[in-house]
Amino acid sequence: MTSAHRESVTVRVPAKVNLRLAVGPPRADGYHDLVNVFHAVSLYDEVSAMPSESFSVRVEGESAAEVPLDDENLAVRAARALAAHAGVPYGADLLIRKTIPVAGGMAGGSADAAAALVACAALWGLGLPREELMEVAAGIGSDVPFALFGGTAVGTGRGERLVAAPAGARLHWVFALADGGLSAGRVYAECDRLRAASGERPELSGAADDMLAALASGDAKAVGAAMINDLEPAALSLMPELARTLDAGRDLGALGAVVSGSGPTCAFLAADAAEAEALAAGLRRAGVCRAAVTAHGPVPGASIVPASGEA
Ligand code: ATP
């Protein structure tokens, strides 16, 4: 029996937070050069792939109604791209169980794409090396390779060229989820607009150095102090109420507080798991977010969940 006859494959994939996001000026192709310290956290989506002659997707869970069910779905795009890359005639029925907030700046769509690649590669018995999957991933979106890679890593180029960073100590997080989402494209455009107005000239060289030194030291306080997101002013300009959320987290003793990626999720670093729970409870009481969830990192990238009996 080939593994193309497996009944289903389920993959668990983490969300990311950007420990440091430095954004260069817009390039001729519309993208921005980045220096992006990615960190995978224990907030997971699950993607199951079942054999089919065509491609389809269903979505359950967190804000499922906001996720497209056609070829715009990044998981479907990934599965189609993989079939074309490998030259196989198979399709897949995909089921996404979402926990990662949609349009929340935690790369949930990219995570689902990475999970679909791993699930379909196994379902179809492709036996592709990880590096080849990473190339297909980069063709789908800048954040997709990191969702395969996991851990903590520095991304350059559009963020897709990855080098592992020192793992450092386990970090404890609180994520404050907002009502509604922010489009990453709008946030980048607002960043460009604010910089044009102020004359600010971004500098990428050495942008990750402080964060990498902090990670290597294993000192969460130093990591908190080095957390900087160049997109934060733009996210705050588009959603000014996020300033209250960040301030509330700082007042509650967070070691670091930033908007995650293009927002609007806010990320807070805590000293340990108990402090993270207390911080999340404080944020809920303060009424400055839709929900507050705790997580830890770094965690591995997209991984197959063993079927019962296989573990
Ligand atoms: P990033 O951090 O990479 O900017 P994000 O976390 O802000 O991304 P996503 O949740 O990845 O945002 O979704 C952005 C948009 O992509 C959504 O508004 C949705 O329309 C679309 N989308 C396509 N496929 C998916 C998917 N599988 N899950 C979530 N959104 C998806």
PDB file of N, CA and C and ligand atoms in Angstrom, residues 16 18 45 59 66-68 72-75 96 98 100-113 143 182-184 188 260-264, ligand 1:
ATOM      1  N   LYS A  16       2.901  32.417  15.352  1.00  0.00           N
ATOM      2  CA  LYS A  16       4.184  33.080  15.629  1.00  0.00           C
ATOM      3  C   LYS A  16       3.937  34.452  16.235  1.00  0.00           C
ATOM      4  N   ASN A  18       6.462  38.059  16.564  1.00  0.00           N
ATOM      5  CA  ASN A  18       7.734  38.623  16.122  1.00  0.00           C
ATOM      6  C   ASN A  18       8.406  39.244  17.332  1.00  0.00           C
ATOM      7  N   ASP A  45      -3.177  25.790  15.330  1.00  0.00           N
ATOM      8  CA  ASP A  45      -4.246  25.322  14.452  1.00  0.00           C
ATOM      9  C   ASP A  45      -3.946  23.863  14.120  1.00  0.00           C
ATOM     10  N   VAL A  59     -13.791  24.817   7.740  1.00  0.00           N
ATOM     11  CA  VAL A  59     -13.089  25.486   8.842  1.00  0.00           C
ATOM     12  C   VAL A  59     -13.970  25.468  10.073  1.00  0.00           C
ATOM     13  N   GLU A  66     -14.814  33.965   9.199  1.00  0.00           N
ATOM     14  CA  GLU A  66     -14.029  34.978   8.470  1.00  0.00           C
ATOM     15  C   GLU A  66     -12.976  34.368   7.548  1.00  0.00           C
ATOM     16  N   VAL A  67     -12.918  33.047   7.519  1.00  0.00           N
ATOM     17  CA  VAL A  67     -11.882  32.389   6.717  1.00  0.00           C
ATOM     18  C   VAL A  67     -12.482  31.969   5.377  1.00  0.00           C
ATOM     19  N   PRO A  68     -11.835  32.343   4.253  1.00  0.00           N
ATOM     20  CA  PRO A  68     -12.400  31.981   2.945  1.00  0.00           C
ATOM     21  C   PRO A  68     -12.390  30.460   2.726  1.00  0.00           C
ATOM     22  N   GLU A  72      -8.939  31.085  -2.318  1.00  0.00           N
ATOM     23  CA  GLU A  72      -8.249  32.129  -1.558  1.00  0.00           C
ATOM     24  C   GLU A  72      -7.699  31.580  -0.251  1.00  0.00           C
ATOM     25  N   ASN A  73      -8.251  30.460   0.215  1.00  0.00           N
ATOM     26  CA  ASN A  73      -7.766  29.886   1.475  1.00  0.00           C
ATOM     27  C   ASN A  73      -6.312  29.430   1.279  1.00  0.00           C
ATOM     28  N   LEU A  74      -5.464  29.911   2.168  1.00  0.00           N
ATOM     29  CA  LEU A  74      -4.029  29.642   1.994  1.00  0.00           C
ATOM     30  C   LEU A  74      -3.696  28.162   2.084  1.00  0.00           C
ATOM     31  N   ALA A  75      -4.480  27.408   2.842  1.00  0.00           N
ATOM     32  CA  ALA A  75      -4.232  25.965   2.933  1.00  0.00           C
ATOM     33  C   ALA A  75      -4.543  25.297   1.594  1.00  0.00           C
ATOM     34  N   ILE A  96      -9.761  22.500   8.700  1.00  0.00           N
ATOM     35  CA  ILE A  96      -8.919  23.356   9.548  1.00  0.00           C
ATOM     36  C   ILE A  96      -9.649  23.590  10.864  1.00  0.00           C
ATOM     37  N   LYS A  98      -9.380  25.997  13.810  1.00  0.00           N
ATOM     38  CA  LYS A  98      -8.638  27.220  14.109  1.00  0.00           C
ATOM     39  C   LYS A  98      -8.664  27.586  15.590  1.00  0.00           C
ATOM     40  N   ILE A 100      -5.743  29.904  16.270  1.00  0.00           N
ATOM     41  CA  ILE A 100      -4.969  31.134  16.023  1.00  0.00           C
ATOM     42  C   ILE A 100      -5.936  32.218  15.537  1.00  0.00           C
ATOM     43  N   PRO A 101      -5.883  33.422  16.146  1.00  0.00           N
ATOM     44  CA  PRO A 101      -6.831  34.461  15.719  1.00  0.00           C
ATOM     45  C   PRO A 101      -6.676  34.809  14.237  1.00  0.00           C
ATOM     46  N   VAL A 102      -7.812  35.026  13.581  1.00  0.00           N
ATOM     47  CA  VAL A 102      -7.800  35.343  12.141  1.00  0.00           C
ATOM     48  C   VAL A 102      -7.470  36.828  11.963  1.00  0.00           C
ATOM     49  N   ALA A 103      -6.567  37.110  11.002  1.00  0.00           N
ATOM     50  CA  ALA A 103      -6.118  38.489  10.737  1.00  0.00           C
ATOM     51  C   ALA A 103      -5.642  39.148  12.025  1.00  0.00           C
ATOM     52  N   GLY A 104      -4.935  38.361  12.841  1.00  0.00           N
ATOM     53  CA  GLY A 104      -4.508  38.845  14.162  1.00  0.00           C
ATOM     54  C   GLY A 104      -3.040  39.185  14.260  1.00  0.00           C
ATOM     55  N   GLY A 105      -2.275  39.047  13.154  1.00  0.00           N
ATOM     56  CA  GLY A 105      -0.840  39.326  13.221  1.00  0.00           C
ATOM     57  C   GLY A 105      -0.049  38.167  13.790  1.00  0.00           C
ATOM     58  N   MET A 106      -0.651  36.968  13.799  1.00  0.00           N
ATOM     59  CA  MET A 106       0.052  35.783  14.307  1.00  0.00           C
ATOM     60  C   MET A 106       0.250  34.736  13.211  1.00  0.00           C
ATOM     61  N   ALA A 107       0.034  35.166  11.971  1.00  0.00           N
ATOM     62  CA  ALA A 107       0.316  34.338  10.784  1.00  0.00           C
ATOM     63  C   ALA A 107      -0.487  33.045  10.741  1.00  0.00           C
ATOM     64  N   GLY A 108      -1.750  33.118  11.154  1.00  0.00           N
ATOM     65  CA  GLY A 108      -2.586  31.924  11.172  1.00  0.00           C
ATOM     66  C   GLY A 108      -2.808  31.325   9.789  1.00  0.00           C
ATOM     67  N   GLY A 109      -3.044  32.154   8.805  1.00  0.00           N
ATOM     68  CA  GLY A 109      -3.258  31.651   7.446  1.00  0.00           C
ATOM     69  C   GLY A 109      -1.997  30.977   6.920  1.00  0.00           C
ATOM     70  N   SER A 110      -0.844  31.605   7.182  1.00  0.00           N
ATOM     71  CA  SER A 110       0.434  31.015   6.757  1.00  0.00           C
ATOM     72  C   SER A 110       0.669  29.699   7.479  1.00  0.00           C
ATOM     73  N   ALA A 111       0.295  29.637   8.757  1.00  0.00           N
ATOM     74  CA  ALA A 111       0.435  28.393   9.518  1.00  0.00           C
ATOM     75  C   ALA A 111      -0.397  27.287   8.873  1.00  0.00           C
ATOM     76  N   ASP A 112      -1.627  27.623   8.486  1.00  0.00           N
ATOM     77  CA  ASP A 112      -2.494  26.613   7.856  1.00  0.00           C
ATOM     78  C   ASP A 112      -1.899  26.137   6.527  1.00  0.00           C
ATOM     79  N   ALA A 113      -1.275  27.069   5.800  1.00  0.00           N
ATOM     80  CA  ALA A 113      -0.633  26.688   4.528  1.00  0.00           C
ATOM     81  C   ALA A 113       0.505  25.702   4.792  1.00  0.00           C
ATOM     82  N   ASP A 143       5.587  34.264   5.360  1.00  0.00           N
ATOM     83  CA  ASP A 143       5.594  33.701   6.713  1.00  0.00           C
ATOM     84  C   ASP A 143       5.422  32.175   6.709  1.00  0.00           C
ATOM     85  N   LEU A 182      -6.779  43.317  11.457  1.00  0.00           N
ATOM     86  CA  LEU A 182      -6.123  44.373  10.682  1.00  0.00           C
ATOM     87  C   LEU A 182      -5.519  43.693   9.457  1.00  0.00           C
ATOM     88  N   SER A 183      -5.705  44.308   8.291  1.00  0.00           N
ATOM     89  CA  SER A 183      -5.101  43.724   7.091  1.00  0.00           C
ATOM     90  C   SER A 183      -3.616  44.095   7.071  1.00  0.00           C
ATOM     91  N   ALA A 184      -2.773  43.074   6.873  1.00  0.00           N
ATOM     92  CA  ALA A 184      -1.326  43.318   6.876  1.00  0.00           C
ATOM     93  C   ALA A 184      -0.966  44.363   5.799  1.00  0.00           C
ATOM     94  N   TYR A 188       1.190  47.832   6.474  1.00  0.00           N
ATOM     95  CA  TYR A 188       2.452  48.196   5.797  1.00  0.00           C
ATOM     96  C   TYR A 188       2.293  49.542   5.079  1.00  0.00           C
ATOM     97  N   SER A 260       1.737  42.324  17.950  1.00  0.00           N
ATOM     98  CA  SER A 260       2.302  41.163  17.262  1.00  0.00           C
ATOM     99  C   SER A 260       2.186  41.350  15.751  1.00  0.00           C
ATOM    100  N   GLY A 261       3.307  41.346  15.050  1.00  0.00           N
ATOM    101  CA  GLY A 261       3.298  41.470  13.594  1.00  0.00           C
ATOM    102  C   GLY A 261       2.507  42.690  13.160  1.00  0.00           C
ATOM    103  N   SER A 262       1.537  42.492  12.262  1.00  0.00           N
ATOM    104  CA  SER A 262       0.736  43.616  11.785  1.00  0.00           C
ATOM    105  C   SER A 262      -0.486  43.859  12.680  1.00  0.00           C
ATOM    106  N   GLY A 263      -0.569  43.133  13.827  1.00  0.00           N
ATOM    107  CA  GLY A 263      -1.653  43.366  14.772  1.00  0.00           C
ATOM    108  C   GLY A 263      -2.967  42.804  14.275  1.00  0.00           C
ATOM    109  N   PRO A 264      -4.016  42.998  15.082  1.00  0.00           N
ATOM    110  CA  PRO A 264      -4.083  43.785  16.315  1.00  0.00           C
ATOM    111  C   PRO A 264      -3.820  42.998  17.596  1.00  0.00           C
TER     112      PRO A 264
HETATM  113  P1  ATP B   1       0.208  37.859   9.224  1.00  0.00           P
HETATM  114  O1  ATP B   1       0.608  37.795  10.654  1.00  0.00           O
HETATM  115  O2  ATP B   1       0.986  36.889   8.334  1.00  0.00           O
HETATM  116  O3  ATP B   1       0.094  39.223   8.672  1.00  0.00           O
HETATM  117  P2  ATP B   1      -2.470  37.476  10.068  1.00  0.00           P
HETATM  118  O4  ATP B   1      -2.317  36.537  11.205  1.00  0.00           O
HETATM  119  O5  ATP B   1      -2.650  38.916  10.372  1.00  0.00           O
HETATM  120  O6  ATP B   1      -1.247  37.255   9.098  1.00  0.00           O
HETATM  121  P3  ATP B   1      -4.246  35.617   8.837  1.00  0.00           P
HETATM  122  O7  ATP B   1      -5.044  35.038   9.945  1.00  0.00           O
HETATM  123  O8  ATP B   1      -3.142  34.813   8.287  1.00  0.00           O
HETATM  124  O9  ATP B   1      -3.695  37.050   9.231  1.00  0.00           O
HETATM  125  O10 ATP B   1      -5.286  35.999   7.721  1.00  0.00           O
HETATM  126  C1  ATP B   1      -5.225  37.109   6.894  1.00  0.00           C
HETATM  127  C2  ATP B   1      -6.348  36.958   5.869  1.00  0.00           C
HETATM  128  O11 ATP B   1      -6.052  35.835   5.058  1.00  0.00           O
HETATM  129  C3  ATP B   1      -7.699  36.683   6.492  1.00  0.00           C
HETATM  130  O12 ATP B   1      -8.422  37.859   6.663  1.00  0.00           O
HETATM  131  C4  ATP B   1      -8.369  35.745   5.501  1.00  0.00           C
HETATM  132  O13 ATP B   1      -9.219  36.454   4.627  1.00  0.00           O
HETATM  133  C5  ATP B   1      -7.238  35.173   4.652  1.00  0.00           C
HETATM  134  N1  ATP B   1      -7.027  33.724   4.808  1.00  0.00           N
HETATM  135  C6  ATP B   1      -6.784  32.864   3.824  1.00  0.00           C
HETATM  136  N2  ATP B   1      -6.616  31.610   4.281  1.00  0.00           N
HETATM  137  C7  ATP B   1      -6.736  31.657   5.597  1.00  0.00           C
HETATM  138  C8  ATP B   1      -6.659  30.676   6.623  1.00  0.00           C
HETATM  139  N3  ATP B   1      -6.449  29.390   6.358  1.00  0.00           N
HETATM  140  N4  ATP B   1      -6.797  31.091   7.886  1.00  0.00           N
HETATM  141  C9  ATP B   1      -7.010  32.413   8.152  1.00  0.00           C
HETATM  142  N5  ATP B   1      -7.125  33.361   7.219  1.00  0.00           N
HETATM  143  C10 ATP B   1      -6.972  33.009   5.946  1.00  0.00           C
END
